[in-house]
Amino acid sequence: MSKRALRQRGGVPPVILCCDNVNSNGDTLRQAVIDLAALKGDDLLAAWIETNVQFPDTMVDRIVPTATPDDIADACRLLGGIEDRAPISAEPWFQWVIGEFDGPRPRWVAHPGTKFVSDVGVFERAKLQMLNGTHMLLAYVGALANLNTVSEAASDDALGRIAARFMRNEQTADVSLDTDELDRYTVDLMQRFRNPGIVHEVTRIGRNGSAKMASRIVQPMRSNIETGRPVDGAVLLIASWIRWFALHEQDEFDIALTDPRAETLRGLCADARDDHKAQAEAFLAMEEVFGAPLPDHGKQVEAIASMLRRLTEESVPELLRTIAH
């Protein structure tokens, strides 16, 4: 039944749930639906939707890698020979976080993957920092250690320990969940990352780092510095990211770089070739990537420059084994 018919007959208004990961997706969809009704000239319907229809915010947490030829073949087999040109495979683990709303709800409360919460934003931050941020660490550091996928990187004894420590000790900054829930999410995420059935190439995860750095890495890093917590993992991540561009600029890196600022970042490495401190200073000076200067900015530059030097001069796998202990 259409919303217009519901309004006219006095039926129970629907509750509209999003199944995407746009921030504040409920508010965004709500405004789009109201605007559409108004654009069609039905101001009464638009006003009724604004007053009566609920659009809770939601968040989906599930790793969905790019389809492989094997996925396409599996889909065709499972569909009895029908070709699916856009098959989707996903990990077994999933979570659908749904904001509270008034009225009856589907019988999903007992399902372990569904959570009704008062603030979806808390879970969005946890996912952005703990999942997405740690993905970036595994990608940038893993590539330097000749580990080609997130699964390989997370399964590496040294890098896996570094990633878990980074996730739990640094990436939980300002995530308002209790200790037990943060511990469980860390264990679950590392197990998910190690799943060999999910082929997430580090080159894909490492794309567009300059657009992701501020929200996923620098924001929790800034909070950790301000409160005196360690930022060793963030320093390693940023130094590894800079190292990607330095190697690429010298034609010593086989990995393709996809970034909206790739030319600029390669240029910074060329201008400061072999000067690790100058490279660190130049990258961190890009406020469009890192935001305002970090607290104790000079100390952070020195730490990143030192790690860059070690990534350049030492065997990366051996360096990781040293850091992991």
CSV table of C-alpha atoms in Angstrom, one decimal:
chain,number,residue,atom,x,y,z
A,1,MET,CA,0.0,0.0,0.0
A,2,SER,CA,1.4,3.4,-0.9
A,3,LYS,CA,2.0,6.1,1.7
A,4,ARG,CA,-0.7,8.2,0.2
A,5,ALA,CA,-3.2,5.4,0.6
A,6,LEU,CA,-2.1,4.8,4.2
A,7,ARG,CA,-2.5,8.5,5.0
A,8,GLN,CA,-5.9,8.6,3.4
A,9,ARG,CA,-7.2,5.5,5.1
A,10,GLY,CA,-5.6,6.2,8.5
A,11,GLY,CA,-3.4,3.0,8.5
A,12,VAL,CA,-0.3,2.5,10.6
A,13,PRO,CA,2.6,4.4,9.0
A,14,PRO,CA,5.5,2.2,7.8
A,15,VAL,CA,9.0,2.2,9.4
A,16,ILE,CA,11.6,2.5,6.6
A,17,LEU,CA,14.9,0.8,7.3
A,18,CYS,CA,18.0,1.5,5.2
A,19,CYS,CA,20.4,-1.3,4.2
A,20,ASP,CA,23.4,0.8,3.3
A,21,ASN,CA,26.3,2.5,5.0
A,22,VAL,CA,25.7,6.1,4.3
A,23,ASN,CA,26.3,8.1,7.5
A,24,SER,CA,23.0,9.2,9.1
A,25,ASN,CA,21.2,7.2,6.4
A,26,GLY,CA,17.8,7.4,8.1
A,27,ASP,CA,17.8,11.2,8.2
A,28,THR,CA,19.1,11.3,4.6
A,29,LEU,CA,16.5,9.0,3.2
A,30,ARG,CA,13.7,10.7,5.2
A,31,GLN,CA,14.6,14.1,3.7
A,32,ALA,CA,14.8,12.6,0.2
A,33,VAL,CA,11.4,11.0,0.5
A,34,ILE,CA,9.8,14.2,1.9
A,35,ASP,CA,11.4,16.2,-0.9
A,36,LEU,CA,10.2,13.8,-3.6
A,37,ALA,CA,6.6,14.0,-2.3
A,38,ALA,CA,6.8,17.8,-2.3
A,39,LEU,CA,8.3,17.9,-5.8
A,40,LYS,CA,5.4,15.8,-7.1
A,41,GLY,CA,3.1,18.5,-5.7
A,42,ASP,CA,1.7,16.6,-2.8
A,43,ASP,CA,2.5,18.9,0.1
A,44,LEU,CA,0.0,17.2,2.4
A,45,LEU,CA,1.7,13.8,1.8
A,46,ALA,CA,5.1,15.4,2.4
A,47,ALA,CA,3.9,16.9,5.7
A,48,TRP,CA,2.3,13.6,6.8
A,49,ILE,CA,5.6,11.7,6.1
A,50,GLU,CA,7.5,14.2,8.0
A,51,THR,CA,5.2,13.9,11.0
A,52,ASN,CA,4.4,10.2,11.0
A,53,VAL,CA,6.9,8.0,9.2
A,54,GLN,CA,10.0,6.8,11.0
A,55,PHE,CA,13.4,6.4,9.3
A,56,PRO,CA,15.8,4.9,11.9
A,57,ASP,CA,19.5,5.1,11.2
A,58,THR,CA,21.1,1.8,10.5
A,59,MET,CA,24.6,0.3,9.8
A,60,VAL,CA,25.6,-2.8,8.1
A,61,ASP,CA,28.9,-4.5,9.1
A,62,ARG,CA,29.8,-7.3,6.6
A,63,ILE,CA,32.9,-7.8,4.5
A,64,VAL,CA,31.9,-8.2,0.8
A,65,PRO,CA,34.9,-8.6,-1.5
A,66,THR,CA,34.9,-8.1,-5.2
A,67,ALA,CA,33.5,-11.0,-7.1
A,68,THR,CA,36.1,-13.5,-8.5
A,69,PRO,CA,35.7,-15.8,-11.5
A,70,ASP,CA,35.1,-18.6,-8.9
A,71,ASP,CA,32.2,-16.6,-7.4
A,72,ILE,CA,30.7,-16.2,-10.9
A,73,ALA,CA,31.0,-20.0,-11.5
A,74,ASP,CA,29.6,-20.9,-8.1
A,75,ALA,CA,26.6,-18.6,-8.7
A,76,CYS,CA,25.9,-20.1,-12.1
A,77,ARG,CA,26.1,-23.6,-10.6
A,78,LEU,CA,23.8,-22.7,-7.7
A,79,LEU,CA,21.3,-21.0,-10.0
A,80,GLY,CA,21.0,-24.1,-12.2
A,81,GLY,CA,23.0,-22.7,-15.1
A,82,ILE,CA,21.6,-19.2,-15.1
A,83,GLU,CA,24.4,-16.6,-15.5
A,84,ASP,CA,24.5,-13.9,-12.8
A,85,ARG,CA,26.6,-11.1,-14.1
A,86,ALA,CA,26.8,-9.3,-10.8
A,87,PRO,CA,27.1,-12.0,-8.1
A,88,ILE,CA,27.8,-11.0,-4.6
A,89,SER,CA,29.7,-13.2,-2.1
A,90,ALA,CA,30.0,-12.3,1.6
A,91,GLU,CA,31.6,-13.6,4.8
A,92,PRO,CA,29.4,-15.6,7.1
A,93,TRP,CA,29.7,-13.0,9.9
A,94,PHE,CA,27.4,-10.0,9.7
A,95,GLN,CA,25.8,-7.3,11.9
A,96,TRP,CA,22.9,-5.0,11.1
A,97,VAL,CA,22.7,-2.2,13.7
A,98,ILE,CA,19.3,-0.5,13.8
A,99,GLY,CA,18.3,2.7,15.7
A,100,GLU,CA,15.4,2.5,18.1
A,101,PHE,CA,11.9,3.3,16.8
A,102,ASP,CA,8.4,3.3,18.2
A,103,GLY,CA,5.9,0.5,17.5
A,104,PRO,CA,6.1,-3.2,16.6
A,105,ARG,CA,9.2,-4.6,14.9
A,106,PRO,CA,10.2,-7.8,13.0
A,107,ARG,CA,11.2,-10.8,15.1
A,108,TRP,CA,14.9,-10.0,14.7
A,109,VAL,CA,15.8,-9.3,18.3
A,110,ALA,CA,16.8,-13.0,18.8
A,111,HIS,CA,19.0,-13.1,15.7
A,112,PRO,CA,22.7,-12.7,16.8
A,113,GLY,CA,23.4,-10.4,13.8
A,114,THR,CA,20.8,-7.8,14.5
A,115,LYS,CA,21.1,-5.2,17.2
A,116,PHE,CA,18.5,-2.5,18.1
A,117,VAL,CA,20.5,0.4,19.7
A,118,SER,CA,19.9,3.9,20.9
A,119,ASP,CA,22.9,5.4,19.0
A,120,VAL,CA,24.0,3.9,15.7
A,121,GLY,CA,26.8,6.4,15.5
A,122,VAL,CA,28.8,4.6,18.2
A,123,PHE,CA,28.8,1.4,16.1
A,124,GLU,CA,29.7,3.5,12.9
A,125,ARG,CA,32.7,4.9,14.7
A,126,ALA,CA,33.8,1.4,15.9
A,127,LYS,CA,33.5,0.0,12.4
A,128,LEU,CA,35.2,3.0,10.7
A,129,GLN,CA,38.2,2.9,13.1
A,130,MET,CA,38.6,-0.7,14.2
A,131,LEU,CA,37.6,-2.4,10.9
A,132,ASN,CA,38.4,0.1,8.2
A,133,GLY,CA,41.4,1.7,10.0
A,134,THR,CA,43.0,-1.7,10.7
A,135,HIS,CA,42.4,-2.7,7.1
A,136,MET,CA,44.5,0.2,6.1
A,137,LEU,CA,47.4,-0.9,8.4
A,138,LEU,CA,47.3,-4.4,7.1
A,139,ALA,CA,47.3,-3.1,3.5
A,140,TYR,CA,50.1,-0.6,3.7
A,141,VAL,CA,52.4,-2.6,6.0
A,142,GLY,CA,51.5,-5.9,4.4
A,143,ALA,CA,52.4,-4.8,0.9
A,144,LEU,CA,55.9,-3.7,2.1
A,145,ALA,CA,56.3,-7.2,3.7
A,146,ASN,CA,55.3,-8.9,0.4
A,147,LEU,CA,51.9,-10.0,1.8
A,148,ASN,CA,49.4,-9.7,-1.0
A,149,THR,CA,46.0,-10.0,0.7
A,150,VAL,CA,44.4,-8.9,4.0
A,151,SER,CA,44.1,-12.6,5.0
A,152,GLU,CA,47.9,-13.2,4.4
A,153,ALA,CA,48.7,-10.0,6.3
A,154,ALA,CA,46.4,-10.7,9.3
A,155,SER,CA,47.6,-14.3,9.4
A,156,ASP,CA,51.3,-13.3,9.6
A,157,ASP,CA,52.4,-13.9,13.1
A,158,ALA,CA,54.1,-10.5,13.6
A,159,LEU,CA,51.8,-8.3,11.6
A,160,GLY,CA,48.7,-10.0,13.0
A,161,ARG,CA,49.8,-9.2,16.6
A,162,ILE,CA,50.7,-5.6,15.6
A,163,ALA,CA,47.3,-5.2,13.9
A,164,ALA,CA,45.3,-6.6,16.9
A,165,ARG,CA,47.2,-4.3,19.3
A,166,PHE,CA,46.6,-1.3,17.1
A,167,MET,CA,42.9,-2.1,16.8
A,168,ARG,CA,42.3,-2.6,20.5
A,169,ASN,CA,44.7,0.0,22.0
A,170,GLU,CA,44.5,2.8,19.5
A,171,GLN,CA,41.5,2.5,17.2
A,172,THR,CA,39.0,2.3,20.1
A,173,ALA,CA,39.6,5.9,21.0
A,174,ASP,CA,36.3,7.7,21.6
A,175,VAL,CA,34.3,4.5,20.9
A,176,SER,CA,31.7,4.4,23.6
A,177,LEU,CA,31.3,0.6,24.0
A,178,ASP,CA,32.1,-1.3,27.1
A,179,THR,CA,35.4,-3.2,27.5
A,180,ASP,CA,33.9,-6.6,26.9
A,181,GLU,CA,32.2,-5.6,23.7
A,182,LEU,CA,35.4,-3.9,22.4
A,183,ASP,CA,37.4,-7.1,23.3
A,184,ARG,CA,34.9,-9.3,21.5
A,185,TYR,CA,34.8,-7.1,18.4
A,186,THR,CA,38.6,-7.1,18.2
A,187,VAL,CA,38.7,-10.9,18.4
A,188,ASP,CA,35.9,-11.3,15.8
A,189,LEU,CA,37.5,-8.8,13.4
A,190,MET,CA,40.9,-10.5,13.5
A,191,GLN,CA,39.3,-13.8,12.9
A,192,ARG,CA,37.3,-12.3,10.0
A,193,PHE,CA,40.5,-10.7,8.5
A,194,ARG,CA,42.2,-14.1,8.6
A,195,ASN,CA,39.5,-15.8,6.5
A,196,PRO,CA,41.3,-17.2,3.4
A,197,GLY,CA,38.0,-17.3,1.6
A,198,ILE,CA,37.9,-13.5,1.4
A,199,VAL,CA,40.4,-12.4,-1.2
A,200,HIS,CA,40.9,-8.7,-0.3
A,201,GLU,CA,44.0,-7.6,-2.2
A,202,VAL,CA,46.0,-5.0,-0.3
A,203,THR,CA,46.1,-2.8,-3.4
A,204,ARG,CA,42.3,-2.5,-3.3
A,205,ILE,CA,42.2,-1.8,0.4
A,206,GLY,CA,45.0,0.7,0.0
A,207,ARG,CA,43.2,2.8,-2.6
A,208,ASN,CA,42.4,6.5,-2.0
A,209,GLY,CA,44.3,6.6,1.3
A,210,SER,CA,44.4,10.4,1.3
A,211,ALA,CA,40.6,10.5,1.4
A,212,LYS,CA,40.4,8.1,4.3
A,213,MET,CA,43.3,9.1,6.5
A,214,ALA,CA,41.7,11.9,8.5
A,215,SER,CA,38.5,10.1,9.7
A,216,ARG,CA,39.9,6.5,10.0
A,217,ILE,CA,43.4,7.2,11.4
A,218,VAL,CA,44.2,10.8,12.3
A,219,GLN,CA,41.1,11.4,14.4
A,220,PRO,CA,41.7,8.5,16.8
A,221,MET,CA,45.5,9.3,16.7
A,222,ARG,CA,44.8,12.9,17.7
A,223,SER,CA,42.6,11.8,20.6
A,224,ASN,CA,45.3,9.3,21.8
A,225,ILE,CA,48.0,11.9,21.8
A,226,GLU,CA,45.9,14.3,23.7
A,227,THR,CA,45.2,11.7,26.4
A,228,GLY,CA,48.7,10.2,26.6
A,229,ARG,CA,47.9,6.9,24.9
A,230,PRO,CA,50.3,5.2,22.5
A,231,VAL,CA,50.2,5.9,18.7
A,232,ASP,CA,52.9,3.5,17.6
A,233,GLY,CA,50.5,1.7,15.2
A,234,ALA,CA,49.4,4.9,13.6
A,235,VAL,CA,53.0,6.0,13.1
A,236,LEU,CA,53.8,2.7,11.4
A,237,LEU,CA,50.7,3.0,9.2
A,238,ILE,CA,51.4,6.6,8.1
A,239,ALA,CA,55.1,5.8,7.5
A,240,SER,CA,54.2,2.7,5.4
A,241,TRP,CA,51.7,4.8,3.4
A,242,ILE,CA,54.4,7.4,2.6
A,243,ARG,CA,56.8,4.6,1.8
A,244,TRP,CA,54.4,3.3,-0.9
A,245,PHE,CA,54.7,6.7,-2.7
A,246,ALA,CA,58.4,6.9,-2.2
A,247,LEU,CA,59.0,3.5,-3.7
A,248,HIS,CA,56.6,4.2,-6.5
A,249,GLU,CA,58.3,7.5,-7.3
A,250,GLN,CA,61.6,5.6,-7.7
A,251,ASP,CA,60.0,2.9,-9.9
A,252,GLU,CA,60.8,0.3,-7.2
A,253,PHE,CA,57.2,-0.7,-6.4
A,254,ASP,CA,55.1,-3.1,-8.4
A,255,ILE,CA,51.8,-2.1,-6.9
A,256,ALA,CA,49.5,0.3,-8.7
A,257,LEU,CA,48.7,3.5,-6.8
A,258,THR,CA,45.1,4.7,-6.9
A,259,ASP,CA,44.7,8.0,-5.1
A,260,PRO,CA,43.1,11.4,-5.9
A,261,ARG,CA,46.3,13.1,-4.9
A,262,ALA,CA,48.8,10.5,-6.3
A,263,GLU,CA,50.8,12.9,-8.4
A,264,THR,CA,51.1,15.4,-5.6
A,265,LEU,CA,52.2,12.8,-3.1
A,266,ARG,CA,54.8,11.3,-5.5
A,267,GLY,CA,56.0,14.8,-6.1
A,268,LEU,CA,56.5,15.3,-2.4
A,269,CYS,CA,58.6,12.2,-2.3
A,270,ALA,CA,60.7,13.3,-5.3
A,271,ASP,CA,61.3,16.7,-3.8
A,272,ALA,CA,62.6,15.2,-0.6
A,273,ARG,CA,64.1,12.0,-1.9
A,274,ASP,CA,66.2,10.2,0.8
A,275,ASP,CA,65.3,12.8,3.4
A,276,HIS,CA,62.8,11.0,5.6
A,277,LYS,CA,62.1,13.9,7.9
A,278,ALA,CA,61.4,16.2,5.0
A,279,GLN,CA,59.0,13.6,3.5
A,280,ALA,CA,57.2,13.2,6.9
A,281,GLU,CA,56.9,17.0,7.3
A,282,ALA,CA,55.6,17.5,3.7
A,283,PHE,CA,53.0,14.8,4.1
A,284,LEU,CA,51.7,15.9,7.5
A,285,ALA,CA,51.6,19.5,6.3
A,286,MET,CA,48.8,18.6,3.9
A,287,GLU,CA,45.8,19.8,6.0
A,288,GLU,CA,43.4,18.6,3.4
A,289,VAL,CA,44.6,15.0,4.2
A,290,PHE,CA,45.7,15.2,7.9
A,291,GLY,CA,43.7,18.2,9.2
A,292,ALA,CA,45.2,20.7,11.6
A,293,PRO,CA,48.7,20.0,13.0
A,294,LEU,CA,48.7,17.1,15.4
A,295,PRO,CA,49.4,17.8,19.1
A,296,ASP,CA,53.1,17.8,19.8
A,297,HIS,CA,53.5,18.0,16.0
A,298,GLY,CA,57.3,18.0,15.9
A,299,LYS,CA,57.4,14.8,17.9
A,300,GLN,CA,55.0,13.0,15.5
A,301,VAL,CA,57.1,14.1,12.5
A,302,GLU,CA,60.2,12.7,14.1
A,303,ALA,CA,58.5,9.4,15.0
A,304,ILE,CA,57.2,9.0,11.4
A,305,ALA,CA,60.5,10.0,9.9
A,306,SER,CA,62.3,7.4,12.2
A,307,MET,CA,59.9,4.7,11.1
A,308,LEU,CA,60.3,5.7,7.4
A,309,ARG,CA,64.1,5.3,7.8
A,310,ARG,CA,63.7,1.9,9.4
A,311,LEU,CA,61.3,0.8,6.6
A,312,THR,CA,63.9,1.9,4.1
A,313,GLU,CA,67.0,0.5,5.7
A,314,GLU,CA,65.8,-2.7,7.4
A,315,SER,CA,64.1,-5.9,6.2
A,316,VAL,CA,60.4,-5.2,6.7
A,317,PRO,CA,59.5,-8.7,8.0
A,318,GLU,CA,62.4,-8.6,10.5
A,319,LEU,CA,61.3,-5.1,11.5
A,320,LEU,CA,57.8,-6.3,12.1
A,321,ARG,CA,59.0,-9.2,14.3
A,322,THR,CA,60.9,-6.7,16.4
A,323,ILE,CA,57.9,-4.3,16.7
A,324,ALA,CA,55.5,-7.2,17.5
A,325,HIS,CA,57.4,-8.1,20.7
